[in-house]
């Protein structure tokens, strides 16, 4: 939660190890349990595996330059997740709007 962006299991492990002793398998099991109980999001990030973040009322922006995945509030995007769910005749369990491009930091340093 403190990072402000989606984090990898490795980043969670490094943060946890600073505070208490816990092995890698335990961290992965806890992340899976939190996801299964709908307490965190798990985002597929290609070759990096999964990233994790808290909350469900947001979408994700992946910077193709630096690789950071930022959470973006759906209100800011004018994205109505409920409208999307109600628009299809299926039982939707999860919606993830994934945006890609360059973050403002990378875009400003490209020139």
PDB file of C-alpha atoms in Angstrom:
ATOM      1  CA  UNK A   1       0.000   0.000   0.000  1.00  0.00           C
ATOM      2  CA  UNK A   2       2.797   2.406   0.848  1.00  0.00           C
ATOM      3  CA  UNK A   3       4.461   2.138  -2.571  1.00  0.00           C
ATOM      4  CA  UNK A   4       1.763   3.985  -4.513  1.00  0.00           C
ATOM      5  CA  UNK A   5       2.092   1.546  -7.408  1.00  0.00           C
ATOM      6  CA  UNK A   6       1.619  -2.150  -8.081  1.00  0.00           C
ATOM      7  CA  UNK A   7       4.453  -4.230  -6.613  1.00  0.00           C
ATOM      8  CA  UNK A   8       5.957  -7.616  -7.349  1.00  0.00           C
ATOM      9  CA  UNK A   9       6.082 -10.482  -4.868  1.00  0.00           C
ATOM     10  CA  UNK A  10       9.833  -9.859  -4.629  1.00  0.00           C
ATOM     11  CA  UNK A  11       9.229  -6.252  -3.554  1.00  0.00           C
ATOM     12  CA  UNK A  12       6.722  -7.455  -0.946  1.00  0.00           C
ATOM     13  CA  UNK A  13       9.238 -10.033   0.296  1.00  0.00           C
ATOM     14  CA  UNK A  14      11.988  -7.403   0.584  1.00  0.00           C
ATOM     15  CA  UNK A  15       9.677  -5.082   2.545  1.00  0.00           C
ATOM     16  CA  UNK A  16       8.518  -7.890   4.861  1.00  0.00           C
ATOM     17  CA  UNK A  17      12.039  -9.152   5.517  1.00  0.00           C
ATOM     18  CA  UNK A  18      13.010  -5.684   6.773  1.00  0.00           C
ATOM     19  CA  UNK A  19      10.284  -5.901   9.438  1.00  0.00           C
ATOM     20  CA  UNK A  20      10.251  -9.617  10.375  1.00  0.00           C
ATOM     21  CA  UNK A  21      11.649 -12.942   9.339  1.00  0.00           C
ATOM     22  CA  UNK A  22       9.524 -14.667   6.716  1.00  0.00           C
ATOM     23  CA  UNK A  23      10.520 -16.923   3.864  1.00  0.00           C
ATOM     24  CA  UNK A  24       9.628 -16.510   0.194  1.00  0.00           C
ATOM     25  CA  UNK A  25       7.111 -19.381   0.086  1.00  0.00           C
ATOM     26  CA  UNK A  26       5.151 -17.882   2.993  1.00  0.00           C
ATOM     27  CA  UNK A  27       4.985 -14.491   1.263  1.00  0.00           C
ATOM     28  CA  UNK A  28       3.698 -16.102  -1.969  1.00  0.00           C
ATOM     29  CA  UNK A  29       1.096 -18.112  -0.024  1.00  0.00           C
ATOM     30  CA  UNK A  30      -0.114 -15.005   1.804  1.00  0.00           C
ATOM     31  CA  UNK A  31      -0.366 -13.052  -1.464  1.00  0.00           C
ATOM     32  CA  UNK A  32      -2.386 -15.904  -3.013  1.00  0.00           C
ATOM     33  CA  UNK A  33      -4.658 -16.032   0.044  1.00  0.00           C
ATOM     34  CA  UNK A  34      -5.224 -12.251  -0.019  1.00  0.00           C
ATOM     35  CA  UNK A  35      -6.063 -12.454  -3.737  1.00  0.00           C
ATOM     36  CA  UNK A  36      -8.394 -15.436  -3.313  1.00  0.00           C
ATOM     37  CA  UNK A  37     -10.267 -13.525  -0.589  1.00  0.00           C
ATOM     38  CA  UNK A  38     -10.585 -10.473  -2.862  1.00  0.00           C
ATOM     39  CA  UNK A  39      -8.444  -8.266  -0.612  1.00  0.00           C
ATOM     40  CA  UNK A  40      -5.823  -7.408  -3.252  1.00  0.00           C
ATOM     41  CA  UNK A  41      -5.553  -7.277  -7.040  1.00  0.00           C
ATOM     42  CA  UNK A  42      -3.207  -9.569  -8.937  1.00  0.00           C
ATOM     43  CA  UNK A  43      -2.140  -8.152 -12.284  1.00  0.00           C
ATOM     44  CA  UNK A  44      -0.431 -10.241 -14.955  1.00  0.00           C
ATOM     45  CA  UNK A  45       2.699  -8.441 -16.051  1.00  0.00           C
ATOM     46  CA  UNK A  46       4.116 -10.728 -18.726  1.00  0.00           C
ATOM     47  CA  UNK A  47       7.613 -11.951 -18.046  1.00  0.00           C
ATOM     48  CA  UNK A  48       7.692 -10.315 -14.595  1.00  0.00           C
ATOM     49  CA  UNK A  49       4.964 -12.650 -13.361  1.00  0.00           C
ATOM     50  CA  UNK A  50       2.342 -10.941 -11.236  1.00  0.00           C
ATOM     51  CA  UNK A  51       2.091  -7.555  -9.589  1.00  0.00           C
ATOM     52  CA  UNK A  52      -0.108  -6.837  -6.593  1.00  0.00           C
ATOM     53  CA  UNK A  53      -2.016  -3.781  -5.379  1.00  0.00           C
ATOM     54  CA  UNK A  54      -4.779  -2.892  -2.964  1.00  0.00           C
ATOM     55  CA  UNK A  55      -8.254  -1.774  -4.005  1.00  0.00           C
ATOM     56  CA  UNK A  56     -10.643  -2.562  -6.831  1.00  0.00           C
ATOM     57  CA  UNK A  57     -11.963   0.783  -8.049  1.00  0.00           C
ATOM     58  CA  UNK A  58      -9.009   1.610 -10.247  1.00  0.00           C
ATOM     59  CA  UNK A  59      -7.264   0.627 -13.472  1.00  0.00           C
ATOM     60  CA  UNK A  60      -3.588   0.153 -14.296  1.00  0.00           C
ATOM     61  CA  UNK A  61      -1.092   2.076 -16.412  1.00  0.00           C
ATOM     62  CA  UNK A  62       2.060   0.222 -17.492  1.00  0.00           C
ATOM     63  CA  UNK A  63       5.017   2.365 -18.552  1.00  0.00           C
ATOM     64  CA  UNK A  64       6.651   0.539 -21.444  1.00  0.00           C
ATOM     65  CA  UNK A  65       9.881   2.444 -20.814  1.00  0.00           C
ATOM     66  CA  UNK A  66      10.607   1.987 -17.087  1.00  0.00           C
ATOM     67  CA  UNK A  67       8.197  -0.907 -16.424  1.00  0.00           C
ATOM     68  CA  UNK A  68       6.368   0.650 -13.470  1.00  0.00           C
ATOM     69  CA  UNK A  69       2.657  -0.183 -13.179  1.00  0.00           C
ATOM     70  CA  UNK A  70       0.690   2.677 -11.634  1.00  0.00           C
ATOM     71  CA  UNK A  71      -2.839   2.521 -10.258  1.00  0.00           C
ATOM     72  CA  UNK A  72      -5.176   5.097 -11.836  1.00  0.00           C
ATOM     73  CA  UNK A  73      -8.525   5.962 -10.258  1.00  0.00           C
ATOM     74  CA  UNK A  74     -11.449   4.997 -12.514  1.00  0.00           C
ATOM     75  CA  UNK A  75     -13.199   8.298 -11.734  1.00  0.00           C
ATOM     76  CA  UNK A  76     -10.209  10.148 -13.189  1.00  0.00           C
ATOM     77  CA  UNK A  77     -10.508   8.028 -16.343  1.00  0.00           C
ATOM     78  CA  UNK A  78     -14.302   8.424 -16.520  1.00  0.00           C
ATOM     79  CA  UNK A  79     -14.366   4.611 -16.655  1.00  0.00           C
ATOM     80  CA  UNK A  80     -17.544   3.063 -15.276  1.00  0.00           C
ATOM     81  CA  UNK A  81     -16.716  -0.496 -14.300  1.00  0.00           C
ATOM     82  CA  UNK A  82     -20.340  -1.256 -13.355  1.00  0.00           C
ATOM     83  CA  UNK A  83     -21.542  -0.178 -16.811  1.00  0.00           C
ATOM     84  CA  UNK A  84     -19.061  -2.566 -18.426  1.00  0.00           C
ATOM     85  CA  UNK A  85     -20.159  -5.448 -16.198  1.00  0.00           C
ATOM     86  CA  UNK A  86     -23.846  -4.753 -16.893  1.00  0.00           C
ATOM     87  CA  UNK A  87     -23.297  -4.416 -20.668  1.00  0.00           C
ATOM     88  CA  UNK A  88     -22.535  -8.090 -21.229  1.00  0.00           C
ATOM     89  CA  UNK A  89     -24.803 -11.097 -20.627  1.00  0.00           C
ATOM     90  CA  UNK A  90     -22.134 -12.911 -18.628  1.00  0.00           C
ATOM     91  CA  UNK A  91     -21.215 -13.281 -14.986  1.00  0.00           C
ATOM     92  CA  UNK A  92     -18.183 -10.973 -14.781  1.00  0.00           C
ATOM     93  CA  UNK A  93     -16.030 -11.512 -11.714  1.00  0.00           C
ATOM     94  CA  UNK A  94     -13.254  -9.042 -12.375  1.00  0.00           C
ATOM     95  CA  UNK A  95     -12.613  -6.107 -14.715  1.00  0.00           C
ATOM     96  CA  UNK A  96      -9.118  -4.782 -15.331  1.00  0.00           C
ATOM     97  CA  UNK A  97      -8.558  -1.884 -17.694  1.00  0.00           C
ATOM     98  CA  UNK A  98      -4.896  -1.975 -18.683  1.00  0.00           C
ATOM     99  CA  UNK A  99      -3.309   1.105 -20.257  1.00  0.00           C
ATOM    100  CA  UNK A 100       0.185   1.168 -21.785  1.00  0.00           C
ATOM    101  CA  UNK A 101       2.466   3.985 -22.813  1.00  0.00           C
ATOM    102  CA  UNK A 102       5.126   6.192 -21.261  1.00  0.00           C
ATOM    103  CA  UNK A 103       4.768   7.691 -17.799  1.00  0.00           C
ATOM    104  CA  UNK A 104       5.279  11.444 -17.459  1.00  0.00           C
ATOM    105  CA  UNK A 105       8.768  10.958 -15.988  1.00  0.00           C
ATOM    106  CA  UNK A 106       9.993   8.810 -18.911  1.00  0.00           C
ATOM    107  CA  UNK A 107       8.276  10.993 -21.510  1.00  0.00           C
ATOM    108  CA  UNK A 108       9.954  14.130 -20.137  1.00  0.00           C
ATOM    109  CA  UNK A 109      13.401  12.495 -20.206  1.00  0.00           C
ATOM    110  CA  UNK A 110      13.026  11.071 -23.726  1.00  0.00           C
ATOM    111  CA  UNK A 111      13.519  14.386 -25.475  1.00  0.00           C
TER     112      UNK A 111
END
